[in-house]
mmCIF file of C-alpha atoms in Angstrom:
data_model
loop_
_atom_site.group_PDB
_atom_site.id
_atom_site.type_symbol
_atom_site.label_atom_id
_atom_site.label_comp_id
_atom_site.label_asym_id
_atom_site.label_seq_id
_atom_site.Cartn_x
_atom_site.Cartn_y
_atom_site.Cartn_z
ATOM 1 C CA UNK A 5 0.000 0.000 0.000
ATOM 2 C CA UNK A 6 2.765 2.433 0.893
ATOM 3 C CA UNK A 7 4.562 1.680 -2.353
ATOM 4 C CA UNK A 8 1.448 2.355 -4.410
ATOM 5 C CA UNK A 9 0.808 5.560 -2.482
ATOM 6 C CA UNK A 10 4.292 6.813 -3.327
ATOM 7 C CA UNK A 11 3.551 6.157 -6.986
ATOM 8 C CA UNK A 12 0.095 7.735 -6.855
ATOM 9 C CA UNK A 13 1.395 10.853 -5.139
ATOM 10 C CA UNK A 14 4.456 11.162 -7.351
ATOM 11 C CA UNK A 15 4.992 12.997 -10.583
ATOM 12 C CA UNK A 16 3.602 10.267 -12.852
ATOM 13 C CA UNK A 17 0.999 10.082 -15.652
ATOM 14 C CA UNK A 18 -2.650 10.256 -14.566
ATOM 15 C CA UNK A 19 -3.282 6.720 -15.819
ATOM 16 C CA UNK A 20 -0.690 5.373 -13.398
ATOM 17 C CA UNK A 21 -2.108 7.460 -10.547
ATOM 18 C CA UNK A 22 -5.533 6.005 -11.204
ATOM 19 C CA UNK A 23 -4.275 2.431 -11.420
ATOM 20 C CA UNK A 24 -2.357 2.851 -8.159
ATOM 21 C CA UNK A 25 -5.365 4.094 -6.194
ATOM 22 C CA UNK A 26 -7.523 1.254 -7.516
ATOM 23 C CA UNK A 27 -4.874 -1.263 -6.519
ATOM 24 C CA UNK A 28 -4.613 0.364 -3.084
ATOM 25 C CA UNK A 29 -8.404 0.067 -2.655
ATOM 26 C CA UNK A 30 -8.389 -3.611 -3.546
ATOM 27 C CA UNK A 31 -5.540 -4.400 -1.153
ATOM 28 C CA UNK A 32 -7.099 -2.397 1.683
ATOM 29 C CA UNK A 33 -10.379 -4.305 1.358
ATOM 30 C CA UNK A 34 -9.338 -7.843 0.459
ATOM 31 C CA UNK A 35 -5.946 -8.143 2.200
ATOM 32 C CA UNK A 36 -6.178 -5.785 5.160
ATOM 33 C CA UNK A 37 -9.935 -5.607 5.757
ATOM 34 C CA UNK A 38 -9.820 -1.814 5.874
ATOM 35 C CA UNK A 39 -13.144 -0.830 4.304
ATOM 36 C CA UNK A 40 -12.943 2.909 5.005
ATOM 37 C CA UNK A 41 -9.442 3.088 3.566
ATOM 38 C CA UNK A 42 -10.613 1.233 0.466
ATOM 39 C CA UNK A 43 -13.497 3.692 0.075
ATOM 40 C CA UNK A 44 -11.100 6.619 0.419
ATOM 41 C CA UNK A 45 -8.885 5.182 -2.315
ATOM 42 C CA UNK A 46 -11.793 4.787 -4.723
ATOM 43 C CA UNK A 47 -12.865 8.342 -3.941
ATOM 44 C CA UNK A 48 -9.368 9.498 -4.932
ATOM 45 C CA UNK A 49 -10.047 8.041 -8.384
ATOM 46 C CA UNK A 50 -13.464 9.641 -8.553
ATOM 47 C CA UNK A 51 -12.122 13.014 -7.501
ATOM 48 C CA UNK A 52 -10.123 12.994 -10.708
ATOM 49 C CA UNK A 53 -12.995 11.646 -12.826
ATOM 50 C CA UNK A 54 -16.460 11.532 -11.222
ATOM 51 C CA UNK A 55 -17.694 9.477 -14.195
ATOM 52 C CA UNK A 56 -15.094 6.720 -13.858
ATOM 53 C CA UNK A 57 -17.298 3.680 -14.489
ATOM 54 C CA UNK A 58 -14.899 1.103 -13.107
ATOM 55 C CA UNK A 59 -14.347 2.962 -9.836
ATOM 56 C CA UNK A 60 -18.073 3.463 -9.363
ATOM 57 C CA UNK A 61 -18.737 -0.212 -10.078
ATOM 58 C CA UNK A 62 -16.027 -1.353 -7.674
ATOM 59 C CA UNK A 63 -17.277 0.981 -4.979
ATOM 60 C CA UNK A 64 -20.825 -0.261 -5.556
ATOM 61 C CA UNK A 65 -19.671 -3.844 -5.096
ATOM 62 C CA UNK A 66 -17.767 -2.915 -1.933
ATOM 63 C CA UNK A 67 -20.819 -1.287 -0.345
ATOM 64 C CA UNK A 68 -22.964 -4.270 -1.278
ATOM 65 C CA UNK A 69 -20.532 -6.788 0.210
ATOM 66 C CA UNK A 70 -20.184 -4.807 3.424
ATOM 67 C CA UNK A 71 -23.943 -4.073 3.650
ATOM 68 C CA UNK A 72 -23.454 -0.325 3.730
ATOM 69 C CA UNK A 73 -26.841 0.245 2.164
ATOM 70 C CA UNK A 74 -27.133 4.004 2.588
ATOM 71 C CA UNK A 75 -23.731 4.478 0.983
ATOM 72 C CA UNK A 76 -24.776 2.118 -1.819
ATOM 73 C CA UNK A 77 -27.820 4.294 -2.476
ATOM 74 C CA UNK A 78 -25.488 7.259 -2.782
ATOM 75 C CA UNK A 79 -23.517 5.452 -5.483
ATOM 76 C CA UNK A 80 -26.719 4.655 -7.356
ATOM 77 C CA UNK A 81 -27.695 8.323 -7.288
ATOM 78 C CA UNK A 82 -24.296 9.361 -8.558
ATOM 79 C CA UNK A 83 -24.623 6.906 -11.426
ATOM 80 C CA UNK A 84 -28.087 8.281 -12.229
ATOM 81 C CA UNK A 85 -26.668 11.772 -12.569
ATOM 82 C CA UNK A 86 -24.166 10.503 -15.109
ATOM 83 C CA UNK A 87 -26.503 8.704 -17.528
ATOM 84 C CA UNK A 88 -29.435 9.640 -19.662
ATOM 85 C CA UNK A 89 -29.872 6.174 -21.134
ATOM 86 C CA UNK A 90 -33.357 4.909 -20.303
ATOM 87 C CA UNK A 91 -32.373 1.257 -19.921
ATOM 88 C CA UNK A 92 -29.454 2.127 -17.661
ATOM 89 C CA UNK A 93 -31.629 4.372 -15.524
ATOM 90 C CA UNK A 94 -34.220 1.611 -15.210
ATOM 91 C CA UNK A 95 -31.543 -0.798 -14.007
ATOM 92 C CA UNK A 96 -30.187 1.682 -11.476
ATOM 93 C CA UNK A 97 -33.558 2.772 -10.112
ATOM 94 C CA UNK A 98 -34.614 -0.858 -9.777
ATOM 95 C CA UNK A 99 -31.512 -1.393 -7.685
ATOM 96 C CA UNK A 100 -32.392 1.608 -5.524
ATOM 97 C CA UNK A 101 -35.902 0.275 -4.992
ATOM 98 C CA UNK A 102 -34.685 -3.218 -4.082
ATOM 99 C CA UNK A 103 -32.301 -1.804 -1.457
ATOM 100 C CA UNK A 104 -35.096 0.255 0.097
ATOM 101 C CA UNK A 105 -37.474 -2.681 0.147
ATOM 102 C CA UNK A 106 -35.305 -5.709 0.855
ATOM 103 C CA UNK A 107 -32.424 -4.277 2.869
ATOM 104 C CA UNK A 108 -33.810 -1.198 4.608
ATOM 105 C CA UNK A 109 -37.400 -2.473 5.111
ATOM 106 C CA UNK A 110 -38.689 0.745 3.604
ATOM 107 C CA UNK A 111 -41.329 -0.264 1.031
ATOM 108 C CA UNK A 112 -42.728 3.256 0.778
ATOM 109 C CA UNK A 113 -39.402 4.556 -0.520
ATOM 110 C CA UNK A 114 -39.285 1.596 -2.908
ATOM 111 C CA UNK A 115 -42.719 2.575 -4.227
ATOM 112 C CA UNK A 116 -41.602 6.178 -4.653
ATOM 113 C CA UNK A 117 -38.542 4.990 -6.586
ATOM 114 C CA UNK A 118 -40.565 2.822 -8.952
ATOM 115 C CA UNK A 119 -42.909 5.755 -9.523
ATOM 116 C CA UNK A 120 -39.865 7.866 -10.349
ATOM 117 C CA UNK A 121 -39.010 5.267 -12.959
ATOM 118 C CA UNK A 122 -42.561 5.336 -14.322
ATOM 119 C CA UNK A 123 -42.424 9.103 -14.692
ATOM 120 C CA UNK A 124 -39.690 8.552 -17.269
ATOM 121 C CA UNK A 125 -41.130 5.346 -18.759
ATOM 122 C CA UNK A 126 -44.860 4.935 -18.000
ATOM 123 C CA UNK A 127 -44.867 1.467 -19.605
ATOM 124 C CA UNK A 128 -41.919 0.041 -17.636
ATOM 125 C CA UNK A 129 -42.847 -3.605 -17.124
ATOM 126 C CA UNK A 130 -40.213 -3.984 -14.405
ATOM 127 C CA UNK A 131 -41.622 -1.111 -12.332
ATOM 128 C CA UNK A 132 -45.282 -2.060 -12.837
ATOM 129 C CA UNK A 133 -44.666 -5.704 -11.939
ATOM 130 C CA UNK A 134 -42.670 -4.754 -8.843
ATOM 131 C CA UNK A 135 -45.388 -2.341 -7.716
ATOM 132 C CA UNK A 136 -47.926 -5.163 -8.032
ATOM 133 C CA UNK A 137 -46.053 -7.139 -5.425
ATOM 134 C CA UNK A 138 -45.506 -4.177 -3.122
ATOM 135 C CA UNK A 139 -49.123 -3.013 -3.193
ATOM 136 C CA UNK A 140 -50.405 -6.548 -2.618
ATOM 137 C CA UNK A 141 -48.048 -7.078 0.317
ATOM 138 C CA UNK A 142 -49.055 -3.764 1.898
ATOM 139 C CA UNK A 143 -52.780 -4.296 1.295
ATOM 140 C CA UNK A 144 -53.051 -1.119 -0.765
ATOM 141 C CA UNK A 145 -55.886 -2.446 -2.895
ATOM 142 C CA UNK A 146 -56.887 0.776 -4.625
ATOM 143 C CA UNK A 147 -53.302 1.401 -5.712
ATOM 144 C CA UNK A 148 -53.039 -2.211 -6.860
ATOM 145 C CA UNK A 149 -56.231 -1.853 -8.913
ATOM 146 C CA UNK A 150 -54.878 1.286 -10.586
ATOM 147 C CA UNK A 151 -51.591 -0.471 -11.272
ATOM 148 C CA UNK A 152 -53.312 -3.485 -12.845
ATOM 149 C CA UNK A 153 -55.307 -1.154 -15.080
ATOM 150 C CA UNK A 154 -52.117 0.640 -16.091
ATOM 151 C CA UNK A 155 -50.457 -2.687 -16.909
ATOM 152 C CA UNK A 156 -53.506 -3.670 -18.970
ATOM 153 C CA UNK A 157 -53.385 -0.431 -20.940
ATOM 154 C CA UNK A 158 -49.628 -0.703 -21.480
ATOM 155 C CA UNK A 159 -49.643 -4.112 -23.166
ATOM 156 C CA UNK A 160 -50.964 -5.109 -26.562
ATOM 157 C CA UNK A 161 -50.826 -8.850 -25.798
ATOM 158 C CA UNK A 162 -54.430 -10.108 -25.728
ATOM 159 C CA UNK A 163 -53.761 -13.031 -23.375
ATOM 160 C CA UNK A 164 -51.918 -10.822 -20.917
ATOM 161 C CA UNK A 165 -54.729 -8.254 -21.032
ATOM 162 C CA UNK A 166 -57.319 -10.908 -20.179
ATOM 163 C CA UNK A 167 -55.187 -12.290 -17.341
ATOM 164 C CA UNK A 168 -54.853 -8.786 -15.896
ATOM 165 C CA UNK A 169 -58.608 -8.203 -16.234
ATOM 166 C CA UNK A 170 -59.304 -11.423 -14.316
ATOM 167 C CA UNK A 171 -56.911 -10.332 -11.553
ATOM 168 C CA UNK A 172 -58.544 -6.913 -11.411
ATOM 169 C CA UNK A 173 -62.032 -8.425 -11.199
ATOM 170 C CA UNK A 174 -60.961 -10.789 -8.412
ATOM 171 C CA UNK A 175 -59.369 -7.889 -6.547
ATOM 172 C CA UNK A 176 -62.491 -5.723 -6.791
ATOM 173 C CA UNK A 177 -64.718 -8.593 -5.687
ATOM 174 C CA UNK A 178 -62.642 -10.155 -2.918
ATOM 175 C CA UNK A 179 -60.669 -7.246 -1.440
ATOM 176 C CA UNK A 180 -62.522 -4.059 -2.351
ATOM 177 C CA UNK A 181 -66.148 -5.249 -2.049
ATOM 178 C CA UNK A 182 -66.932 -3.767 -5.461
ATOM 179 C CA UNK A 183 -68.870 -6.742 -6.766
ATOM 180 C CA UNK A 184 -70.782 -4.927 -9.500
ATOM 181 C CA UNK A 185 -67.524 -3.576 -10.913
ATOM 182 C CA UNK A 186 -66.101 -7.106 -10.809
ATOM 183 C CA UNK A 187 -69.129 -8.494 -12.641
ATOM 184 C CA UNK A 188 -68.735 -5.885 -15.367
ATOM 185 C CA UNK A 189 -65.082 -6.836 -15.837
ATOM 186 C CA UNK A 190 -65.999 -10.524 -16.071
ATOM 187 C CA UNK A 191 -68.582 -9.525 -18.686
ATOM 188 C CA UNK A 192 -65.894 -7.722 -20.684
ATOM 189 C CA UNK A 193 -63.650 -10.780 -20.487
ATOM 190 C CA UNK A 194 -66.408 -13.031 -21.848
ATOM 191 C CA UNK A 195 -67.123 -10.539 -24.623
ATOM 192 C CA UNK A 196 -63.533 -11.072 -25.758
ATOM 193 C CA UNK A 197 -63.210 -14.750 -24.849
ATOM 194 C CA UNK A 198 -66.589 -16.432 -24.525
ATOM 195 C CA UNK A 199 -65.082 -19.636 -23.147
ATOM 196 C CA UNK A 200 -62.887 -18.108 -20.462
ATOM 197 C CA UNK A 201 -63.123 -20.618 -17.631
ATOM 198 C CA UNK A 202 -62.192 -18.245 -14.805
ATOM 199 C CA UNK A 203 -64.730 -15.590 -15.759
ATOM 200 C CA UNK A 204 -67.469 -18.197 -16.264
ATOM 201 C CA UNK A 205 -66.732 -19.860 -12.928
ATOM 202 C CA UNK A 206 -66.829 -16.522 -11.147
ATOM 203 C CA UNK A 207 -70.165 -15.523 -12.684
ATOM 204 C CA UNK A 208 -71.687 -18.954 -12.055
ATOM 205 C CA UNK A 209 -70.773 -18.490 -8.408
ATOM 206 C CA UNK A 210 -72.043 -14.909 -8.236
ATOM 207 C CA UNK A 211 -75.352 -15.731 -9.924
ATOM 208 C CA UNK A 212 -76.291 -17.569 -6.720
ATOM 209 C CA UNK A 213 -76.031 -14.310 -4.769
ATOM 210 C CA UNK A 214 -79.405 -12.548 -4.465
ATOM 211 C CA UNK A 215 -77.766 -9.128 -4.815
ATOM 212 C CA UNK A 216 -76.158 -10.014 -8.143
ATOM 213 C CA UNK A 217 -78.408 -12.729 -9.530
ATOM 214 C CA UNK A 218 -80.442 -10.683 -12.017
ATOM 215 C CA UNK A 219 -77.466 -8.842 -13.523
ATOM 216 C CA UNK A 220 -75.279 -11.949 -13.734
ATOM 217 C CA UNK A 221 -78.091 -14.104 -15.147
ATOM 218 C CA UNK A 222 -78.506 -11.666 -18.012
ATOM 219 C CA UNK A 223 -74.812 -12.006 -18.862
ATOM 220 C CA UNK A 224 -74.834 -15.785 -18.621
ATOM 221 C CA UNK A 225 -77.979 -16.001 -20.709
ATOM 222 C CA UNK A 226 -76.166 -14.602 -23.731
ATOM 223 C CA UNK A 227 -73.050 -16.689 -23.138
ATOM 224 C CA UNK A 228 -74.969 -19.961 -22.790
ATOM 225 C CA UNK A 229 -77.206 -19.288 -25.755
ATOM 226 C CA UNK A 230 -74.258 -18.477 -28.000
ATOM 227 C CA UNK A 231 -72.382 -21.542 -26.762
ATOM 228 C CA UNK A 232 -75.350 -23.899 -27.094
ATOM 229 C CA UNK A 233 -75.268 -24.796 -23.388
ATOM 230 C CA UNK A 234 -79.037 -25.249 -23.249
ATOM 231 C CA UNK A 235 -79.225 -27.072 -19.939
ATOM 232 C CA UNK A 236 -77.330 -24.221 -18.268
ATOM 233 C CA UNK A 237 -79.424 -21.688 -20.146
ATOM 234 C CA UNK A 238 -82.540 -23.265 -18.661
ATOM 235 C CA UNK A 239 -80.980 -22.952 -15.208
ATOM 236 C CA UNK A 240 -80.357 -19.256 -15.772
ATOM 237 C CA UNK A 241 -83.927 -18.737 -16.933
ATOM 238 C CA UNK A 242 -85.142 -20.443 -13.755
ATOM 239 C CA UNK A 243 -83.175 -17.901 -11.710
ATOM 240 C CA UNK A 244 -84.724 -15.108 -13.772
ATOM 241 C CA UNK A 245 -88.194 -16.562 -13.135
ATOM 242 C CA UNK A 246 -87.495 -16.610 -9.400
ATOM 243 C CA UNK A 247 -86.603 -12.915 -9.307
ATOM 244 C CA UNK A 248 -89.098 -11.646 -11.884
ATOM 245 C CA UNK A 249 -91.718 -9.336 -10.383
ATOM 246 C CA UNK A 250 -93.937 -8.955 -13.432
ATOM 247 C CA UNK A 251 -96.228 -11.984 -14.087
ATOM 248 C CA UNK A 252 -95.962 -11.427 -17.836
ATOM 249 C CA UNK A 253 -92.187 -11.587 -17.558
ATOM 250 C CA UNK A 254 -92.448 -14.872 -15.666
ATOM 251 C CA UNK A 255 -94.747 -16.330 -18.322
ATOM 252 C CA UNK A 256 -92.354 -15.293 -21.075
ATOM 253 C CA UNK A 257 -89.384 -16.870 -19.293
ATOM 254 C CA UNK A 258 -91.270 -20.091 -18.572
ATOM 255 C CA UNK A 259 -92.217 -20.331 -22.241
ATOM 256 C CA UNK A 260 -88.553 -19.962 -23.189
ATOM 257 C CA UNK A 261 -87.705 -22.769 -20.765
ATOM 258 C CA UNK A 262 -90.436 -24.990 -22.175
ATOM 259 C CA UNK A 263 -89.346 -24.350 -25.756
ATOM 260 C CA UNK A 264 -85.759 -25.301 -24.857
ATOM 261 C CA UNK A 265 -86.899 -28.424 -23.037
ATOM 262 C CA UNK A 266 -88.946 -29.522 -26.013
ATOM 263 C CA UNK A 267 -86.667 -28.590 -28.923
ATOM 264 C CA UNK A 268 -83.138 -28.617 -27.496
ATOM 265 C CA UNK A 269 -83.403 -31.334 -24.854
ATOM 266 C CA UNK A 270 -86.174 -33.399 -26.495
ATOM 267 C CA UNK A 271 -88.046 -33.555 -23.200
ATOM 268 C CA UNK A 272 -91.693 -32.896 -24.047
ATOM 269 C CA UNK A 273 -92.695 -34.134 -20.591
ATOM 270 C CA UNK A 274 -90.698 -31.390 -18.904
ATOM 271 C CA UNK A 275 -92.016 -28.809 -21.362
ATOM 272 C CA UNK A 276 -95.597 -29.854 -20.505
ATOM 273 C CA UNK A 277 -94.905 -29.304 -16.802
ATOM 274 C CA UNK A 278 -93.311 -25.912 -17.457
ATOM 275 C CA UNK A 279 -96.296 -24.749 -19.538
ATOM 276 C CA UNK A 280 -98.430 -25.814 -16.593
ATOM 277 C CA UNK A 281 -96.389 -23.572 -14.305
ATOM 278 C CA UNK A 282 -96.790 -20.711 -16.760
ATOM 279 C CA UNK A 283 -100.551 -21.171 -16.757
ATOM 280 C CA UNK A 284 -100.654 -20.104 -13.101
ATOM 281 C CA UNK A 285 -99.329 -16.662 -14.075
ATOM 282 C CA UNK A 286 -101.100 -16.336 -17.429
ATOM 283 C CA UNK A 287 -104.245 -14.536 -16.293
ATOM 284 C CA UNK A 288 -106.073 -15.025 -19.573
ATOM 285 C CA UNK A 289 -102.969 -15.409 -21.746
ATOM 286 C CA UNK A 290 -103.919 -18.348 -24.000
ATOM 287 C CA UNK A 291 -100.326 -19.144 -24.994
ATOM 288 C CA UNK A 292 -99.832 -21.513 -22.064
ATOM 289 C CA UNK A 293 -103.065 -23.372 -22.825
#
């Protein structure tokens, strides 16, 4: 170390001065265990060239190995000031956020950092995905819903959009108690993918809820009719009959059921019984007779 210091402080070319201080830093850390002295040596290099990429990288590694997280954040910020490249800034800011979250147990600062990244690149998949995890872990459901919507709007991949819509619907139903909003999202999913199993399963569960039955039954009616699921369509009509207030509406629904039983299921016996049920609400309507 003393030998290299004599070289670094002598009348020698700047390249040799730089190489000597870097060598001093490495010896101080790895051979002598002197972290502060190693830092001071790297800072000597940076005092001559604040943009020295190797010195910054070596100092970054030193702070990481020695768990000097606040100092590591300082290096990240210095690197940010030196680059305008979007990919490089994304990498650096992601590192800042990870230190805040994983090492300093400061998720709020991590969120602020990812939002800083989004201000420069609103479609950053890395930031949006990381925020998903942070918001979910913190129970910040409204922020998570907004983030899922942003992710949906930022991608053009149809499968990914549908997956995000399903997640958003589940979030609104299960965590935010916004069931009607969830139902509408499931409806949108089925409009794009009529056979989506998750959306269908959710609506088939929700149709059993008195508060949602009428709205959900209307959605399922169209899906089942288009898909030729006549037995399920009959079940939906039965739910509609149960909640119908107008006798004429009940008669109309029972006639639809009977027609399906006779023509689609080939069960004239069931159709006869259903017309009999309709007769009780007909009040002079000869169709049931």
